[in-house]
Short mmCIF file of C-alpha atoms and ligand atoms in Angstrom, two decimals:
data_model
loop_
_atom_site.label_atom_id
_atom_site.label_comp_id
_atom_site.label_asym_id
_atom_site.label_seq_id
_atom_site.Cartn_x
_atom_site.Cartn_y
_atom_site.Cartn_z
CA MET A 26 86.91 101.54 73.58
CA LYS A 27 86.58 97.75 73.72
CA PHE A 28 88.28 95.22 76.03
CA ASP A 29 87.67 91.53 76.68
CA SER A 30 87.31 92.10 80.41
CA ILE A 31 87.12 95.20 82.60
CA ILE A 32 87.96 95.10 86.30
CA ILE A 33 86.54 97.76 88.59
CA GLY A 34 88.96 98.35 91.49
CA GLY A 35 92.74 97.96 91.56
CA GLY A 36 93.27 96.63 95.09
CA LEU A 37 94.42 93.12 95.89
CA SER A 38 91.41 91.42 94.34
CA GLY A 39 91.25 93.56 91.19
CA LEU A 40 94.97 93.18 90.51
CA VAL A 41 94.90 89.40 91.01
CA ALA A 42 91.88 89.13 88.68
CA GLY A 43 93.57 91.43 86.14
CA ILE A 44 96.87 89.52 86.12
CA SER A 45 95.10 86.19 85.93
CA LEU A 46 92.85 87.22 83.02
CA GLN A 47 95.62 89.06 81.16
CA SER A 48 97.98 86.10 81.45
CA LYS A 49 95.24 83.84 80.07
CA GLY A 50 95.29 85.94 76.89
CA ARG A 51 92.42 88.36 77.59
CA ARG A 52 92.74 92.06 76.79
CA THR A 53 91.93 93.75 80.09
CA LEU A 54 91.45 97.14 81.70
CA ILE A 55 91.59 97.92 85.43
CA VAL A 56 89.96 101.15 86.58
CA SER A 57 90.98 102.11 90.11
CA ALA A 58 89.77 105.07 92.11
CA GLY A 59 92.56 105.25 94.65
CA GLN A 60 94.24 103.71 97.65
CA SER A 61 93.25 100.23 98.76
CA ALA A 62 93.32 98.11 101.90
CA LEU A 63 96.86 97.07 100.87
CA HIS A 64 98.05 100.49 102.03
CA PHE A 65 97.25 99.23 105.56
CA PHE A 66 98.69 95.75 105.04
CA SER A 67 100.11 93.86 108.02
CA GLY A 68 102.68 91.95 105.94
CA SER A 69 100.65 88.73 106.11
CA PHE A 70 97.70 87.41 104.14
CA GLU A 71 95.09 85.58 106.19
CA LEU A 72 93.08 82.60 104.93
CA TYR A 73 91.13 81.59 108.03
CA ASN A 74 91.62 82.13 111.73
CA THR A 75 92.00 78.59 113.07
CA ASP A 76 94.42 76.32 114.91
CA LYS A 77 93.16 73.31 112.92
CA SER A 78 93.98 72.45 109.33
CA TYR A 79 92.16 74.66 106.80
CA GLN A 80 90.52 71.53 105.38
CA GLU A 81 88.89 70.85 108.74
CA ALA A 82 88.08 74.45 109.69
CA LEU A 83 86.36 75.41 106.42
CA LYS A 84 83.93 72.48 106.61
CA GLY A 85 81.67 74.23 109.11
CA LEU A 86 81.16 77.47 107.14
CA ASP A 87 77.72 78.77 106.25
CA GLU A 88 76.70 78.13 102.62
CA SER A 89 76.60 81.88 101.89
CA HIS A 90 80.34 82.18 102.69
CA PRO A 91 82.45 82.80 99.53
CA TYR A 92 84.61 79.75 100.41
CA SER A 93 81.49 77.55 100.55
CA LYS A 94 80.37 78.88 97.16
CA MET A 95 83.74 77.88 95.71
CA GLY A 96 83.92 74.55 97.55
CA ILE A 97 86.69 73.62 100.02
CA GLU A 98 88.68 71.55 97.53
CA ARG A 99 88.74 74.44 95.08
CA VAL A 100 89.75 76.91 97.81
CA LEU A 101 92.69 74.74 98.85
CA GLU A 102 93.72 73.94 95.27
CA LEU A 103 93.84 77.65 94.36
CA ALA A 104 95.52 78.54 97.70
CA SER A 105 98.41 76.20 96.99
CA GLY A 106 99.23 78.10 93.78
CA VAL A 107 99.22 81.59 95.33
CA PRO A 108 102.96 81.85 96.26
CA ALA A 109 103.92 80.97 92.67
CA PHE A 110 101.36 83.44 91.32
CA PHE A 111 102.86 86.30 93.37
CA SER A 112 106.43 85.30 92.63
CA GLN A 113 105.78 86.11 88.95
CA ALA A 114 105.56 89.73 90.11
CA GLY A 115 108.73 89.38 92.24
CA ILE A 116 106.79 89.08 95.52
CA LYS A 117 108.03 86.27 97.76
CA LEU A 118 105.46 84.86 100.18
CA LEU A 119 106.11 82.15 102.77
CA GLY A 120 103.52 79.83 104.29
CA SER A 121 101.48 76.74 103.61
CA ALA A 122 98.09 75.92 102.12
CA ASP A 123 97.42 73.42 104.94
CA CYS A 124 97.52 75.41 108.17
CA ASN A 125 98.47 78.75 109.73
CA HIS A 126 101.79 79.99 111.05
CA PHE A 127 101.89 83.21 113.14
CA ARG A 128 102.86 86.80 112.45
CA LEU A 129 104.02 89.38 115.00
CA THR A 130 101.71 92.41 115.16
CA PRO A 131 102.94 95.98 115.82
CA MET A 132 101.53 95.46 119.34
CA GLY A 133 103.86 92.49 119.91
CA VAL A 134 101.01 89.97 119.78
CA ARG A 135 101.09 86.69 117.82
CA LYS A 136 98.32 86.29 115.23
CA PRO A 137 97.51 83.42 112.82
CA ALA A 138 98.65 83.99 109.23
CA TRP A 139 98.49 82.11 105.93
CA LEU A 140 101.26 83.75 103.85
CA THR A 141 103.84 86.21 105.13
CA LEU A 142 106.08 88.43 103.02
CA ASP A 143 109.66 87.24 102.96
CA GLY A 144 111.69 89.26 105.47
CA TYR A 145 108.94 89.70 108.06
CA VAL A 146 109.03 87.91 111.43
CA LYS A 147 107.40 84.52 110.82
CA ILE A 148 106.66 82.30 113.82
CA PRO A 149 106.23 78.62 112.91
CA SER A 150 102.90 76.83 113.45
CA ASP A 151 104.19 75.25 116.69
CA GLY A 152 104.23 78.83 118.06
CA LYS A 153 107.91 78.77 119.09
CA PHE A 154 109.58 82.12 118.44
CA PRO A 155 112.71 81.53 116.35
CA TYR A 156 115.07 83.46 118.72
CA LYS A 157 115.65 83.73 122.50
CA ASN A 158 117.47 87.11 122.54
CA VAL A 159 116.71 89.84 120.05
CA THR A 160 117.32 93.54 119.57
CA ILE A 161 114.30 95.67 118.67
CA ALA A 162 115.63 98.70 116.84
CA ASN A 163 113.68 101.80 115.95
CA LEU A 164 114.75 104.84 113.94
CA GLU A 165 115.02 107.89 116.17
CA GLY A 166 111.88 110.03 116.00
CA PHE A 167 109.70 107.43 114.26
CA LEU A 168 106.44 107.35 116.22
CA ASP A 169 104.55 104.62 114.34
CA PHE A 170 106.56 101.74 115.82
CA HIS A 171 106.27 100.91 119.53
CA THR A 172 109.29 98.98 120.70
CA GLU A 173 108.06 98.65 124.31
CA PHE A 174 104.80 96.96 123.25
CA ILE A 175 106.70 94.52 121.07
CA ALA A 176 109.23 93.79 123.83
CA ALA A 177 106.38 93.15 126.31
CA GLY A 178 104.65 90.82 123.82
CA LEU A 179 107.89 88.94 123.23
CA ALA A 180 108.57 88.64 126.97
CA GLU A 181 105.27 86.74 127.25
CA GLN A 182 106.64 84.33 124.64
CA GLY A 183 109.84 83.84 126.67
CA VAL A 184 112.00 86.08 124.46
CA ASN A 185 114.41 88.68 125.89
CA ALA A 186 114.45 91.91 123.96
CA ARG A 187 116.95 94.75 124.03
CA ILE A 188 115.52 98.04 122.78
CA CYS A 189 117.55 100.59 120.88
CA SER A 190 117.05 103.67 118.76
CA VAL A 191 119.26 104.39 115.77
CA SER A 192 119.87 107.92 114.53
CA LEU A 193 120.55 108.64 110.86
CA PRO A 194 121.60 112.20 109.87
CA GLU A 195 119.87 111.65 106.52
CA LEU A 196 116.54 111.63 108.37
CA ASP A 197 117.19 114.89 110.28
CA TYR A 198 115.13 116.94 107.83
CA LEU A 199 112.14 114.61 108.40
CA ARG A 200 112.58 114.72 112.17
CA THR A 201 112.15 118.51 112.31
CA ASN A 202 108.44 117.89 111.72
CA PRO A 203 106.95 114.74 113.30
CA THR A 204 104.24 114.55 110.62
CA GLU A 205 107.01 114.08 108.03
CA MET A 206 108.64 111.21 109.93
CA ARG A 207 106.30 108.65 108.38
CA SER A 208 107.12 105.20 107.02
CA THR A 209 106.76 106.15 103.34
CA ASN A 210 109.04 109.21 103.69
CA ILE A 211 111.64 107.12 105.52
CA ALA A 212 111.50 104.54 102.72
CA ARG A 213 112.27 107.29 100.19
CA ALA A 214 115.30 108.49 102.21
CA VAL A 215 116.88 105.23 103.40
CA LYS A 216 118.52 103.75 100.31
CA GLY A 217 121.93 103.50 98.62
CA ASP A 218 124.83 104.44 100.92
CA VAL A 219 122.49 105.25 103.83
CA LEU A 220 121.84 101.51 104.10
CA GLY A 221 125.53 100.89 104.80
CA ALA A 222 125.52 103.41 107.68
CA LEU A 223 122.29 101.92 109.04
CA ALA A 224 123.72 98.38 108.89
CA GLN A 225 126.81 99.46 110.86
CA LYS A 226 124.76 101.13 113.59
CA LEU A 227 122.30 98.22 113.84
CA SER A 228 125.07 95.63 114.01
CA ALA A 229 126.84 97.55 116.78
CA ALA A 230 123.65 98.07 118.81
CA ALA A 231 122.59 94.44 118.49
CA SER A 232 125.91 92.85 119.30
CA GLY A 233 125.48 89.88 121.66
CA THR A 234 121.87 89.18 120.63
CA GLU A 235 120.69 86.74 117.95
CA ALA A 236 118.70 88.95 115.57
CA ILE A 237 117.55 92.49 114.82
CA LEU A 238 113.84 93.28 114.59
CA MET A 239 113.11 96.61 112.94
CA PRO A 240 110.14 98.51 111.47
CA ALA A 241 109.15 97.59 107.91
CA VAL A 242 110.07 100.95 106.40
CA LEU A 243 112.44 99.95 103.58
CA GLY A 244 111.71 99.74 99.87
CA LEU A 245 108.62 101.38 98.42
CA GLU A 246 109.04 99.96 94.96
CA SER A 247 111.06 96.78 95.38
CA PRO A 248 112.50 94.60 98.17
CA GLN A 249 116.04 95.58 97.10
CA ALA A 250 116.72 98.02 99.97
CA ALA A 251 115.69 95.44 102.58
CA GLU A 252 117.84 92.77 100.93
CA SER A 253 120.80 95.10 100.72
CA LEU A 254 120.53 95.99 104.44
CA LYS A 255 120.32 92.31 105.41
CA ALA A 256 123.40 91.49 103.36
CA ARG A 257 125.40 94.19 105.20
CA CYS A 258 124.35 93.38 108.77
CA ASP A 259 126.25 90.95 111.02
CA LEU A 260 123.00 89.45 112.33
CA PRO A 261 119.73 88.33 110.73
CA VAL A 262 117.36 91.28 110.22
CA GLU A 263 113.60 90.71 110.40
CA PHE A 264 110.87 93.27 109.80
CA VAL A 265 107.80 94.01 111.92
CA ALA A 266 104.72 95.85 110.62
CA THR A 267 104.41 99.52 111.56
CA LEU A 268 101.23 101.49 112.05
CA PRO A 269 99.94 102.66 108.62
CA PRO A 270 100.84 103.58 105.97
CA SER A 271 102.30 100.15 105.21
CA VAL A 272 105.45 100.36 103.09
CA PRO A 273 105.36 96.62 102.19
CA GLY A 274 101.65 96.91 101.34
CA ILE A 275 102.23 99.83 98.98
CA ARG A 276 105.20 97.95 97.50
CA THR A 277 103.05 94.85 96.98
CA GLN A 278 100.41 96.91 95.19
CA LEU A 279 103.03 98.67 93.01
CA MET A 280 104.77 95.39 92.12
CA LEU A 281 101.48 93.70 91.20
CA ARG A 282 100.51 96.73 89.15
CA SER A 283 103.79 96.94 87.28
CA TYR A 284 103.68 93.20 86.53
CA TYR A 285 100.11 93.56 85.26
CA GLN A 286 101.22 96.40 82.96
CA LYS A 287 104.31 94.45 81.88
CA ILE A 288 102.13 91.60 80.60
CA GLY A 289 100.03 94.08 78.62
CA GLY A 290 97.24 95.12 81.00
CA THR A 291 95.87 98.68 80.93
CA TYR A 292 95.62 100.35 84.36
CA MET A 293 93.67 103.58 84.78
CA LEU A 294 94.64 105.04 88.15
CA GLY A 295 92.68 107.79 89.86
CA ASP A 296 89.50 107.28 87.86
CA THR A 297 86.14 106.20 89.22
CA VAL A 298 83.52 104.08 87.49
CA GLU A 299 80.20 105.83 87.98
CA GLU A 300 77.71 104.27 85.59
CA GLY A 301 76.90 101.06 83.73
CA LEU A 302 75.09 100.68 80.39
CA PHE A 303 72.86 97.58 80.43
CA GLU A 304 71.00 95.74 77.69
CA ASP A 305 68.76 92.77 78.59
CA ASP A 306 70.51 91.84 81.85
CA ILE A 307 73.95 92.15 80.22
CA LEU A 308 76.38 94.95 81.06
CA LYS A 309 77.59 96.42 77.77
CA GLY A 310 79.88 99.16 79.02
CA ILE A 311 80.84 101.56 81.76
CA ARG A 312 81.51 105.28 82.06
CA THR A 313 84.07 106.85 84.37
CA VAL A 314 84.35 110.28 85.96
CA ASN A 315 87.50 111.31 84.05
CA HIS A 316 86.33 109.98 80.67
CA ALA A 317 82.67 110.92 80.77
CA ASP A 318 82.34 110.91 76.95
CA THR A 319 83.86 107.46 76.48
CA VAL A 320 82.06 104.15 76.90
CA PHE A 321 84.45 101.36 77.96
CA GLU A 322 82.93 98.18 76.58
CA ALA A 323 83.76 94.56 77.43
CA ASP A 324 82.41 91.03 77.20
CA SER A 325 82.78 90.50 80.94
CA PHE A 326 83.29 92.63 84.03
CA VAL A 327 84.74 91.98 87.49
CA LEU A 328 83.52 94.17 90.33
CA ALA A 329 86.41 94.33 92.83
CA SER A 330 85.56 97.67 94.40
CA GLY A 331 86.03 96.62 98.03
CA SER A 332 83.80 96.94 101.05
CA PHE A 333 82.68 100.02 103.06
CA PHE A 334 86.34 101.02 103.53
CA SER A 335 86.81 101.59 99.77
CA ARG A 336 83.22 102.64 99.04
CA GLY A 337 82.48 99.47 97.10
CA VAL A 338 79.46 99.21 99.40
CA MET A 339 77.88 102.18 101.14
CA ALA A 340 75.26 102.87 103.80
CA SER A 341 72.71 105.68 104.15
CA GLN A 342 69.71 106.26 106.41
CA GLU A 343 67.67 104.22 103.92
CA GLY A 344 69.89 101.17 103.72
CA VAL A 345 73.05 99.54 102.43
CA TYR A 346 73.66 99.86 98.69
CA GLU A 347 76.16 99.21 95.91
CA PRO A 348 76.83 102.67 94.44
CA ILE A 349 77.78 102.05 90.79
CA PHE A 350 75.10 99.73 89.41
CA GLY A 351 72.59 99.49 92.27
CA LEU A 352 73.25 95.76 92.57
CA ASP A 353 71.37 93.57 95.05
CA VAL A 354 73.07 93.50 98.43
CA ASP A 355 72.81 91.11 101.36
CA ALA A 356 71.96 93.42 104.26
CA PRO A 357 68.75 93.83 106.27
CA SER A 358 66.90 97.15 105.93
CA ASP A 359 66.33 97.29 109.70
CA ARG A 360 69.27 99.30 111.04
CA GLY A 361 68.85 97.66 114.43
CA GLN A 362 70.22 94.47 112.88
CA TRP A 363 73.38 96.10 111.54
CA TYR A 364 75.44 96.04 114.69
CA GLN A 365 75.87 94.43 118.11
CA GLU A 366 75.89 96.66 121.17
CA LYS A 367 79.01 94.89 122.43
CA MET A 368 81.80 96.33 120.32
CA PHE A 369 84.07 93.28 120.34
CA GLU A 370 81.31 90.83 119.27
CA ALA A 371 81.22 89.83 115.58
CA GLN A 372 79.52 92.83 113.98
CA PRO A 373 76.76 91.88 111.48
CA TYR A 374 77.64 94.76 109.09
CA MET A 375 81.02 93.13 108.44
CA LYS A 376 79.19 90.45 106.43
CA PHE A 377 77.20 92.91 104.31
CA GLY A 378 78.11 93.09 100.65
CA VAL A 379 77.00 92.39 97.12
CA HIS A 380 74.70 89.40 96.65
CA THR A 381 75.94 86.79 94.15
CA ASP A 382 75.00 83.32 92.95
CA LYS A 383 77.35 80.37 93.37
CA ASP A 384 79.41 81.54 90.37
CA PHE A 385 79.82 85.03 91.93
CA LYS A 386 77.51 86.57 89.30
CA VAL A 387 75.73 89.65 90.58
CA SER A 388 72.04 90.60 90.25
CA VAL A 389 69.75 93.63 90.04
CA SER A 390 66.24 93.29 91.50
CA GLY A 391 66.68 89.53 91.61
CA ARG A 392 67.73 89.22 87.91
CA THR A 393 71.21 87.81 87.38
CA ILE A 394 73.55 89.93 85.26
CA GLY A 395 75.09 87.28 83.03
CA ASN A 396 78.51 88.87 82.48
CA VAL A 397 79.31 90.66 85.78
CA TYR A 398 81.17 88.84 88.55
CA ALA A 399 82.09 90.16 91.99
CA ALA A 400 85.34 89.30 93.78
CA GLY A 401 87.05 90.26 97.02
CA SER A 402 85.79 92.29 99.92
CA VAL A 403 82.78 93.66 98.01
CA LEU A 404 81.23 90.19 98.45
CA SER A 405 78.78 89.39 101.24
CA GLY A 406 78.84 86.44 103.61
CA PHE A 407 82.14 86.69 105.50
CA ASN A 408 83.62 88.64 108.39
CA ALA A 409 87.23 89.45 107.52
CA VAL A 410 88.05 90.57 111.06
CA LYS A 411 86.48 87.78 113.15
CA GLU A 412 87.23 84.98 110.68
CA GLY A 413 90.63 86.33 109.61
CA CYS A 414 89.92 85.56 105.96
CA GLY A 415 90.15 88.97 104.20
CA ALA A 416 93.04 88.34 101.84
CA GLY A 417 92.09 84.70 101.33
CA VAL A 418 88.65 85.67 100.07
CA SER A 419 90.08 88.54 97.99
CA ILE A 420 92.78 86.51 96.24
CA LEU A 421 90.95 83.21 95.85
CA THR A 422 87.62 84.58 94.60
CA ALA A 423 89.55 86.73 92.09
CA LEU A 424 91.41 83.67 90.78
CA ASP A 425 88.17 81.67 90.70
CA VAL A 426 86.24 84.35 88.83
CA ALA A 427 89.06 84.83 86.30
CA GLU A 428 88.99 81.12 85.56
CA LYS A 429 85.20 81.12 85.21
CA ILE A 430 85.42 83.98 82.70
CA THR A 431 88.07 82.29 80.56
CA ARG A 432 86.41 78.88 80.67
C1 FAD B 24 92.38 98.76 106.61
C2 FAD B 24 92.40 97.31 106.23
C3 FAD B 24 93.56 96.55 106.44
C4 FAD B 24 93.57 95.17 106.09
N1 FAD B 24 94.72 94.45 106.30
C5 FAD B 24 94.72 93.14 106.00
C6 FAD B 24 95.90 92.33 106.20
O1 FAD B 24 96.93 92.84 106.65
N2 FAD B 24 95.86 91.01 105.90
C7 FAD B 24 94.71 90.44 105.40
O2 FAD B 24 94.69 89.23 105.18
N3 FAD B 24 93.60 91.18 105.16
C8 FAD B 24 93.57 92.49 105.45
N4 FAD B 24 92.44 93.23 105.23
C9 FAD B 24 91.28 92.61 104.60
C10 FAD B 24 91.18 93.14 103.13
O3 FAD B 24 89.82 93.29 102.87
C11 FAD B 24 91.81 92.26 102.07
O4 FAD B 24 93.05 91.79 102.48
C12 FAD B 24 92.02 92.90 100.69
O5 FAD B 24 93.18 93.71 100.62
C13 FAD B 24 90.83 93.61 100.12
O6 FAD B 24 91.06 93.75 98.74
P1 FAD B 24 89.95 94.20 97.70
O7 FAD B 24 90.65 94.36 96.41
O8 FAD B 24 88.77 93.32 97.78
O9 FAD B 24 89.41 95.64 98.22
P2 FAD B 24 90.19 97.00 98.44
O10 FAD B 24 91.56 96.81 98.88
O11 FAD B 24 89.28 97.79 99.32
O12 FAD B 24 90.25 97.66 96.99
C14 FAD B 24 89.14 98.16 96.31
C15 FAD B 24 89.61 99.16 95.29
O13 FAD B 24 88.49 99.54 94.47
C16 FAD B 24 88.55 100.92 94.23
N5 FAD B 24 87.20 101.41 93.89
C17 FAD B 24 86.10 101.47 94.69
N6 FAD B 24 85.06 101.98 94.00
C18 FAD B 24 85.52 102.23 92.74
C19 FAD B 24 84.93 102.77 91.57
N7 FAD B 24 83.64 103.17 91.54
N8 FAD B 24 85.68 102.91 90.45
C20 FAD B 24 86.99 102.53 90.47
N9 FAD B 24 87.60 102.01 91.55
C21 FAD B 24 86.87 101.86 92.67
C22 FAD B 24 89.08 101.50 95.52
O14 FAD B 24 89.62 102.79 95.33
C23 FAD B 24 90.14 100.46 95.89
O15 FAD B 24 91.37 100.78 95.31
C24 FAD B 24 92.40 94.58 105.54
C25 FAD B 24 91.26 95.37 105.35
C26 FAD B 24 91.25 96.71 105.67
C27 FAD B 24 89.99 97.51 105.43
#
């Protein structure tokens, strides 16, 4: 079976690469093993953790950083087009390509953010919380949302918070077993007429305050449920991330996937690429677990298989390795250099990943593979946690690689 381009991994990076290539007229296939980091999404994409402008902050990065490989101008040019790119799939993102605003974490702490999903609490770059008096509402029995932590965090920002818990009879069957009272199950139950009842109870409980903050548990497949609730409430409703699973993250993945399929892309879910067929430093095709007898051929390939979390990169007693093709990785063999004793220091292993040249082409034993590019968190050279650049690297390298392939 022949495609123009094959993308390995259907997380944020793979989907962005797939949509970009498909919309540039390439016939593409995405093979995706399973859940991705989006299932743990905070509601905000991060570009870089800084209180300066991105332009200024990115100047000092090491040359092995994916942003340095792209060049700052290119990073910022692509970043400015990201909200429009996502809006094609019906996903509305708010933020700027110049500097950070802040998001509110499930622990009530303010953290820098680049783009935040419409509907989530978004604190402007001056740090001033948009309300003085809010109601933090939880759904009775939901344990993955901690109203007291959020209220304490808001108090430190000078915001008064009233806490309330709303009971919906439609959730009684979930409440009988606490393991069932999870965000994704709530999202399946709270829709249609239930939204009207929820809006009435929220409006009554929040009377006298300026806004309602509630857990992001509405709408697994589209933002419609959240919009419908907002339209029926007397006060503005804003969502705060819950502990995983992330309903808005799963929704984002589903919406990107359905847009990719709508524009003609082929998405193979639940299959794993396990082998590559090479000829003279060119990858000719791949084999997957579920289609062992079929070779999927393409002119170019994008490896977007993620980092340790998604098994795009793995570690054994012998070393760090890339499991599909045995690509070169940037990671020392001495295990003593993998981590810092102090847990909260920047951990060296966070920067481990697949080695690439400046065009994000991968290599095996030092020989560049001419038609295989890597994108997203499988790449080496950045620390998504310390630098707060996970989604920025994933989205922007995917867009960059897609453009390099079509050029
Ligand atoms: C738990 C977690 C939460 C995060 N939350 C945020 C956040 O809120 N905001 C932010 O800015 N950044 C966040 N990040 C950083 C994150 O790395 C990026 O935001 C981004 O989502 C990573 O996308 P990716 O596509 O590169 O990798 P992933 O999301 O890891 O996706 C890789 C995909 O490849 C698939 N795959 C792997 N091997 C194979 C194979 N052999 N064959 C087929 N498919 C394969 C996996 O199943 C997976 O679906 C988070 C990271 C983690 C680990």
